[in-house]
Amino acid sequence: MNAVEANFDGLVGPTHNYAGLSRGNIASERHRGQASSPRQAALQGLAKMKYLADLGLVQAVLPPQERPDITTLRRLGFYGSDTRVLADAMQQAPLLLANCSSASAMWSANAATVSPSADTLDARVHFTPANLISKLHRSLEAATTARVLQAIFPDDEYFHHHSPLPAHESLGDEGAANHSRFCSDYGEPGIELFVYGRSIFSSADSPVRFPARQTLEASQAIARKHRLKQDATLFLQQNPAVIDQGVFHNDVIAVGNRTLLFCHEHAFVDPKPLYRLLEQRLGAQFRLIEVSENEVSVADAVSSYLFNSQLLSLPEGGQLLLVPSECRENPGVWSYLQRIQGESVRQIEVFKLNQSMNNGGGPACLRLRVVLNNDELSAVNAGVLLTDHLYNRLCDWVEKYYPDRLLPADLADPALLRSSREALDRLAQILGLGAVYPFQIEPGPRP
Ligand code: SUG
């Protein structure tokens, strides 16, 4: 069956800021406390989406979440009007307020794991929102993500929505950032690769400096829930030594699309089972670009986000590698990229995404890939599909509601909460999502 890969990019939210919340994510820690620009961040993301839509690829938008997350602050004991909740949180627990204010849902590669219908026994597309329990600010995303995915993929004839895994450290799940799929054509059955950082039941080595966010047990549970055919899955351990160098998700060190795998030689504890399986299943079509430490060090890969690029199949054939501009700024990485441009990677395109990169989110973090056949694509809520018209509306919407400069200290400003809610209410109408946000569905004290 004919199928396409649709990219669902997270639209950056109006509270995008640098709070240094993600230990093990070097960029996040390095930019703690700096001023951000939510407006620029959102426009940078939209420019990337527009470029891919103009190439003829299916591009869609996932909305930001409600932040500051007043519901969570109330669960944590703050009470009274929303203004009082914000003021008390800022005064008594500024770090909690920062956690409740992150725009981190923009990194939609962490929103969910998605298995296309060609891989599942019931021939439906399966979604499991990630529990993201490794970081407090990210764990707050799952409930709204689940509602948003249901609003975008509503038809249960085609789409099967699972609940997130139980919120316990043994089942830490970070979604598609640790999941890749290989296939000859999108509509053909694929091989789903699940990469984990640690296991609670096996004696696999764990990193010592930084946390490993994804567990083997979480990945296995998702493969079971998605009813994946057994010979179509592989579980591979990420190299703990690279996690300790800042590779907090596998998509910081490897990226795959269809028949091509682009990865660092140190990405996995043992890559051989993967290479063997891909050779076996894809035959002569399989292409491997394995980068050695001599060519690009893990440290350079982490600072440039070379592997956090998007690999996309061009409509005219061949693959496009969309890299962040930090790759061009690193002479070694840039000259390496010139060398691989050719048969397997036909085109390299550079995008400035520094607002997101400063929090450790590159091009691949900003998108959730959803493979859809024609019937499934027709069943998607069309309001989220990026057209010229939607792009222009979203740019105007960002200009109207987004601050150009934000410091963590601004997060307690009730005007920011008010304008963010107004913005999201408007966005839900623009995208045709109905009520997905807590402030739209939960009654409660307001001003
Ligand atoms: O979870 N950064 C995100 C970046 C996620 C990148 N996603 C992928 N690799 N797919 C994270 O660490 C930083 C927020 C702050 O510090 O303010 C943050 O959450």
XYZ file of C-alpha atoms and ligand atoms in Angstrom:
466
model
C 0.000 0.000 0.000
C 1.181 3.509 -0.807
C 2.225 5.459 2.279
C 4.047 8.650 3.198
C 5.991 9.862 6.191
C 4.245 12.874 7.720
C 6.319 15.049 10.023
C 4.446 16.518 12.976
C 6.539 19.360 14.352
C 6.031 20.744 17.817
C 5.170 24.405 17.657
C 7.242 26.253 20.261
C 5.170 27.661 23.104
C 5.039 31.290 24.316
C 6.981 30.478 27.529
C 10.062 29.012 25.809
C 12.910 29.679 28.253
C 16.259 28.459 29.456
C 15.879 27.021 32.948
C 18.636 24.396 32.818
C 16.223 21.634 33.772
C 17.741 18.677 31.968
C 20.743 17.143 33.681
C 22.720 15.168 31.137
C 21.659 17.517 28.342
C 24.719 19.733 28.049
C 23.129 22.579 26.082
C 20.247 22.861 28.549
C 22.609 23.099 31.504
C 24.910 25.534 29.712
C 22.178 28.047 28.851
C 20.487 28.102 32.267
C 19.218 31.572 33.142
C 19.912 33.181 29.746
C 17.286 35.254 27.961
C 15.271 33.377 25.342
C 13.114 34.580 22.487
C 9.886 32.571 22.273
C 8.934 34.535 19.158
C 12.140 33.759 17.285
C 12.027 30.160 18.458
C 8.528 29.651 17.065
C 9.330 31.410 13.785
C 12.523 29.361 13.321
C 10.509 26.166 13.761
C 7.820 27.355 11.361
C 10.431 28.242 8.712
C 11.730 24.674 8.821
C 8.199 23.292 8.510
C 7.423 25.600 5.588
C 10.575 24.562 3.730
C 9.650 20.878 3.981
C 6.019 21.507 3.029
C 7.228 23.451 -0.019
C 9.301 20.441 -1.071
C 6.030 18.530 -1.323
C 6.430 16.563 1.928
C 3.526 16.112 4.331
C 4.134 18.525 7.192
C 1.892 19.079 10.172
C 1.860 20.938 13.455
C 1.497 19.773 17.053
C 0.330 22.550 19.382
C 2.205 23.743 22.466
C 0.865 22.976 25.936
C -0.583 25.240 28.588
C 2.262 26.784 30.583
C 2.711 27.821 33.316
C 0.910 24.642 34.308
C -1.358 26.032 37.017
C -3.135 22.711 37.478
C 0.132 21.089 38.561
C 1.061 24.017 40.792
C -2.292 23.588 42.530
C -1.620 19.864 42.926
C 1.596 20.898 44.630
C -0.273 22.926 47.229
C -0.372 26.454 45.823
C -3.838 27.959 46.043
C -5.954 31.047 45.567
C -6.222 32.992 42.340
C -3.929 32.113 39.437
C -1.985 35.323 40.136
C -1.434 34.249 43.723
C -0.435 30.727 42.689
C 2.232 32.195 40.392
C 3.510 34.709 42.936
C 3.719 32.151 45.757
C 5.395 29.582 43.529
C 7.984 32.141 42.410
C 8.683 33.165 45.962
C 8.661 29.763 47.655
C 9.762 27.366 44.947
C 11.086 29.078 41.798
C 12.450 25.803 40.463
C 9.000 24.226 40.634
C 7.607 27.202 38.753
C 10.313 26.762 36.101
C 9.461 23.079 35.780
C 5.791 23.970 35.375
C 6.593 26.607 32.738
C 8.832 24.820 30.245
C 7.750 24.805 26.605
C 9.406 21.386 26.279
C 6.475 19.804 24.417
C 8.019 21.481 21.349
C 10.397 18.489 21.096
C 7.729 16.278 19.655
C 10.141 13.403 18.961
C 9.536 12.760 22.658
C 5.761 13.040 22.439
C 5.055 9.414 21.612
C 6.154 6.198 19.942
C 4.250 5.586 16.731
C 4.053 2.314 14.821
C 2.678 2.394 11.276
C -0.139 0.043 10.300
C 2.163 -2.000 8.030
C 3.987 -3.186 11.166
C 1.078 -3.977 13.472
C -1.026 -7.133 13.716
C -4.340 -5.248 13.659
C -3.195 -3.060 10.737
C -3.880 0.148 12.642
C -1.450 2.956 13.476
C -0.520 2.676 17.168
C 0.389 5.592 19.437
C 1.802 5.504 22.962
C 2.415 8.937 24.506
C 5.758 8.935 26.317
C 5.613 9.147 30.122
C 8.872 11.196 30.154
C 9.298 10.434 33.847
C 13.016 11.126 33.831
C 12.498 14.897 34.128
C 9.766 16.564 36.158
C 9.059 19.280 33.577
C 8.707 16.710 30.816
C 6.561 14.314 32.834
C 3.850 16.997 32.825
C 3.354 16.636 29.065
C 1.834 13.155 28.742
C -1.819 13.854 29.608
C -2.238 16.759 27.187
C -0.185 14.960 24.520
C -2.630 12.059 24.730
C -5.615 14.407 24.246
C -3.931 16.208 21.353
C -3.059 12.974 19.542
C -6.629 11.777 19.922
C -7.940 15.059 18.550
C -5.633 14.795 15.517
C -6.074 11.067 14.866
C -9.675 10.555 15.982
C -10.862 7.570 13.931
C -10.466 4.272 15.753
C -10.900 2.354 12.528
C -7.376 3.510 11.650
C -5.762 4.688 14.864
C -5.168 2.928 18.178
C -4.257 5.135 21.134
C -2.625 3.571 24.195
C -2.150 5.209 27.551
C 1.372 6.181 28.619
C 3.313 3.530 30.542
C 3.016 3.612 34.361
C 4.991 6.515 35.770
C 7.841 4.699 37.485
C 11.569 4.953 36.890
C 11.740 1.318 35.791
C 9.523 2.205 32.853
C 11.055 5.487 31.712
C 9.958 6.144 28.143
C 11.068 9.048 25.926
C 9.115 8.154 22.795
C 10.370 8.283 19.233
C 13.729 9.841 20.179
C 14.820 6.268 20.926
C 12.875 4.569 18.163
C 13.634 4.299 14.439
C 12.085 2.434 11.587
C 13.685 0.964 8.492
C 11.853 -0.237 5.379
C 12.210 -0.347 1.627
C 9.029 1.693 1.117
C 7.027 3.407 3.843
C 3.985 1.243 3.133
C 5.947 -2.016 3.410
C 6.400 -3.816 6.734
C 9.409 -2.310 8.488
C 11.947 -3.083 11.168
C 11.371 -1.112 14.348
C 14.494 -0.394 16.341
C 14.084 0.380 20.038
C 17.175 1.797 21.725
C 17.384 1.771 25.520
C 19.844 3.213 27.982
C 19.412 0.825 30.881
C 17.523 -2.195 32.075
C 16.198 -2.944 35.538
C 16.028 -6.695 35.096
C 19.275 -7.383 33.274
C 22.833 -6.691 34.306
C 23.512 -4.321 31.409
C 25.964 -1.535 32.272
C 24.480 1.884 33.018
C 26.054 5.293 32.576
C 27.683 6.677 35.726
C 27.670 10.435 35.213
C 24.330 11.155 33.599
C 20.959 9.394 33.768
C 19.826 6.916 31.115
C 16.262 7.890 30.392
C 14.850 4.933 28.435
C 14.575 1.435 29.876
C 14.527 -1.844 27.973
C 11.385 -2.815 29.870
C 9.575 0.304 28.643
C 10.573 -0.354 25.033
C 9.486 -3.995 25.257
C 6.121 -2.990 26.724
C 5.501 -0.600 23.851
C 6.398 -3.204 21.234
C 3.906 -5.582 22.907
C 1.176 -2.951 23.131
C 1.649 -2.015 19.495
C 1.246 -5.680 18.511
C 4.431 -5.579 16.491
C 5.353 -8.637 14.555
C 8.158 -10.361 16.489
C 10.634 -10.598 13.628
C 10.169 -6.888 12.969
C 11.611 -5.524 16.202
C 15.087 -5.156 17.613
C 16.106 -3.882 21.053
C 19.584 -2.443 21.225
C 21.448 -0.867 24.094
C 22.820 2.622 23.748
C 26.472 2.930 24.683
C 26.537 4.143 28.341
C 29.834 5.911 27.643
C 28.171 8.251 25.136
C 25.251 8.960 27.484
C 27.945 10.134 29.902
C 29.196 12.489 27.183
C 25.814 14.151 26.736
C 23.944 11.781 24.389
C 20.765 11.769 26.449
C 18.629 10.346 23.614
C 19.669 7.991 20.838
C 18.634 10.569 18.220
C 21.641 12.651 19.290
C 23.974 9.943 17.902
C 22.032 8.088 15.176
C 19.311 8.707 12.620
C 17.700 6.356 10.148
C 15.221 6.625 7.328
C 14.010 3.784 5.130
C 17.139 1.975 3.935
C 19.740 4.380 5.328
C 21.319 4.384 8.791
C 23.590 7.301 9.714
C 25.260 6.799 13.077
C 28.424 7.197 15.085
C 30.635 4.148 15.614
C 30.178 4.523 19.388
C 26.386 4.898 19.337
C 25.549 1.369 20.521
C 27.098 -1.154 22.901
C 27.138 -3.573 19.967
C 25.733 -2.488 16.608
C 26.353 -5.826 14.841
C 22.883 -7.367 15.416
C 21.378 -4.234 13.878
C 23.651 -4.208 10.849
C 23.046 -7.936 10.338
C 19.267 -7.584 10.545
C 19.181 -4.631 8.181
C 21.397 -6.464 5.667
C 19.203 -9.514 5.946
C 15.914 -7.652 5.554
C 16.854 -4.871 3.162
C 19.481 -6.751 1.168
C 21.526 -4.682 -1.242
C 19.326 -1.644 -0.587
C 20.778 -1.215 2.922
C 23.120 1.767 3.232
C 25.214 2.405 6.306
C 27.115 5.594 7.020
C 29.015 4.840 10.205
C 31.087 7.797 11.345
C 34.303 7.017 13.179
C 35.621 8.920 16.193
C 38.501 10.089 13.979
C 36.141 11.633 11.487
C 33.810 13.281 14.032
C 34.295 12.876 17.779
C 31.338 12.187 20.068
C 31.986 15.609 21.647
C 31.671 17.318 18.244
C 28.583 15.272 17.444
C 27.018 16.483 20.704
C 27.910 20.149 20.227
C 26.962 20.272 16.517
C 24.006 17.840 16.675
C 25.188 16.269 13.406
C 23.095 13.140 13.999
C 20.075 15.059 15.229
C 19.453 15.940 11.619
C 16.334 15.030 9.752
C 16.782 12.425 7.041
C 13.919 12.772 4.591
C 13.022 11.007 1.360
C 12.795 13.553 -1.430
C 9.795 13.274 -3.751
C 12.164 12.966 -6.739
C 14.211 10.221 -5.040
C 17.269 10.268 -2.797
C 17.486 11.623 0.737
C 17.791 15.083 2.191
C 19.773 15.686 5.366
C 18.478 18.757 7.174
C 21.119 19.878 9.671
C 21.245 22.669 12.268
C 23.539 25.625 11.501
C 25.830 24.536 14.370
C 27.088 21.831 11.926
C 28.302 24.540 9.532
C 30.006 26.390 12.367
C 32.148 23.360 13.234
C 34.814 23.087 10.481
C 35.455 19.361 11.045
C 31.750 18.481 10.937
C 31.143 20.715 7.932
C 33.965 19.200 5.885
C 32.734 15.716 6.853
C 29.272 16.641 5.564
C 30.736 17.771 2.238
C 32.381 14.370 1.905
C 29.211 12.322 2.414
C 27.092 14.334 0.042
C 26.576 12.098 -2.957
C 24.704 8.937 -3.638
C 23.058 8.137 -0.271
C 22.638 11.707 0.952
C 21.665 13.663 -2.083
C 21.090 17.084 -0.563
C 22.172 18.845 2.615
C 20.170 21.785 3.896
C 21.128 24.006 6.834
C 18.611 25.589 9.220
C 19.079 28.067 12.005
C 17.311 26.657 15.044
C 19.527 28.108 17.760
C 16.628 28.955 20.073
C 15.744 25.275 20.359
C 19.342 24.049 20.059
C 20.286 26.055 23.158
C 18.022 23.714 25.098
C 19.425 20.613 23.384
C 16.706 20.289 20.751
C 17.797 19.943 17.119
C 15.819 19.401 13.899
C 15.067 15.746 14.666
C 13.871 16.546 18.195
C 11.322 18.954 16.812
C 9.433 16.382 14.775
C 7.343 13.264 15.315
C 7.286 10.980 12.299
C 3.974 9.329 11.468
C 3.825 7.001 8.488
C 0.340 7.030 6.981
C -1.272 5.348 4.001
C -3.767 7.264 1.868
C -6.830 6.275 3.884
C -5.124 7.091 7.173
C -3.914 10.442 5.876
C -7.480 11.311 4.851
C -8.611 10.451 8.384
C -6.196 12.952 9.987
C -7.770 16.126 11.351
C -6.813 18.294 8.369
C -6.612 21.494 10.415
C -3.059 20.631 11.497
C -1.646 20.033 8.005
C 0.658 22.866 7.012
C -0.477 24.809 3.956
C 0.680 28.280 2.874
C -2.489 29.647 4.418
C -1.900 27.924 7.772
C 1.756 28.955 7.760
C 0.817 32.621 7.290
C -1.857 32.430 9.960
C 0.536 30.826 12.420
C 3.240 33.441 11.771
C 0.703 36.223 12.418
C -0.501 34.413 15.519
C 3.064 34.133 16.868
C 3.741 37.827 16.164
C 0.593 38.751 18.039
C 1.014 36.674 21.183
C 4.673 35.728 21.695
C 7.150 37.749 23.745
C 10.367 38.566 21.946
C 12.437 38.185 25.081
C 11.896 36.148 28.207
C 13.872 35.503 31.377
C 13.009 32.806 33.931
C 12.015 35.641 36.298
C 9.206 36.633 33.888
C 7.426 33.304 34.362
C 5.436 34.574 37.358
C 3.952 37.454 35.363
C 0.169 36.871 35.288
C 0.039 38.759 31.979
C 2.178 36.013 30.398
C -0.244 33.346 31.642
C -3.248 35.317 30.381
C -1.824 35.969 26.934
C -0.568 32.373 26.628
C -4.023 31.026 27.383
C -5.608 33.429 24.951
C -3.062 32.353 22.339
C -3.740 28.650 22.889
C -7.491 29.135 22.825
C -7.124 30.860 19.463
C -4.720 28.183 18.220
C -7.096 25.361 19.128
C -9.662 27.119 16.902
C -7.179 27.686 14.060
C -6.151 24.018 14.106
C -9.694 22.733 14.720
C -8.731 20.750 17.819
C -11.666 21.404 20.124
C -10.957 21.624 23.856
C -7.621 20.000 24.690
C -6.180 22.283 27.363
C -6.840 22.112 31.105
C -8.000 25.751 31.182
C -10.591 24.846 28.539
C -11.867 21.731 30.274
C -11.331 22.217 33.985
C -13.428 24.727 35.872
C -11.465 26.602 38.502
C -10.631 29.921 40.062
C -9.050 32.213 37.495
C -7.651 35.727 37.938
O 14.310 16.605 27.244
N 15.421 19.888 26.763
C 14.897 18.673 26.201
C 15.464 18.434 24.836
C 14.800 17.275 24.138
C 15.491 16.870 22.895
N 14.782 15.835 22.246
C 15.349 14.844 21.532
N 16.604 14.578 21.583
N 14.554 14.102 20.833
C 15.177 17.477 27.124
O 16.275 17.432 27.694
C 15.547 21.699 28.386
C 14.604 22.601 29.159
C 15.305 23.633 29.986
O 16.407 23.376 30.462
O 14.737 24.710 30.178
C 14.888 20.458 27.835
O 13.903 19.998 28.383
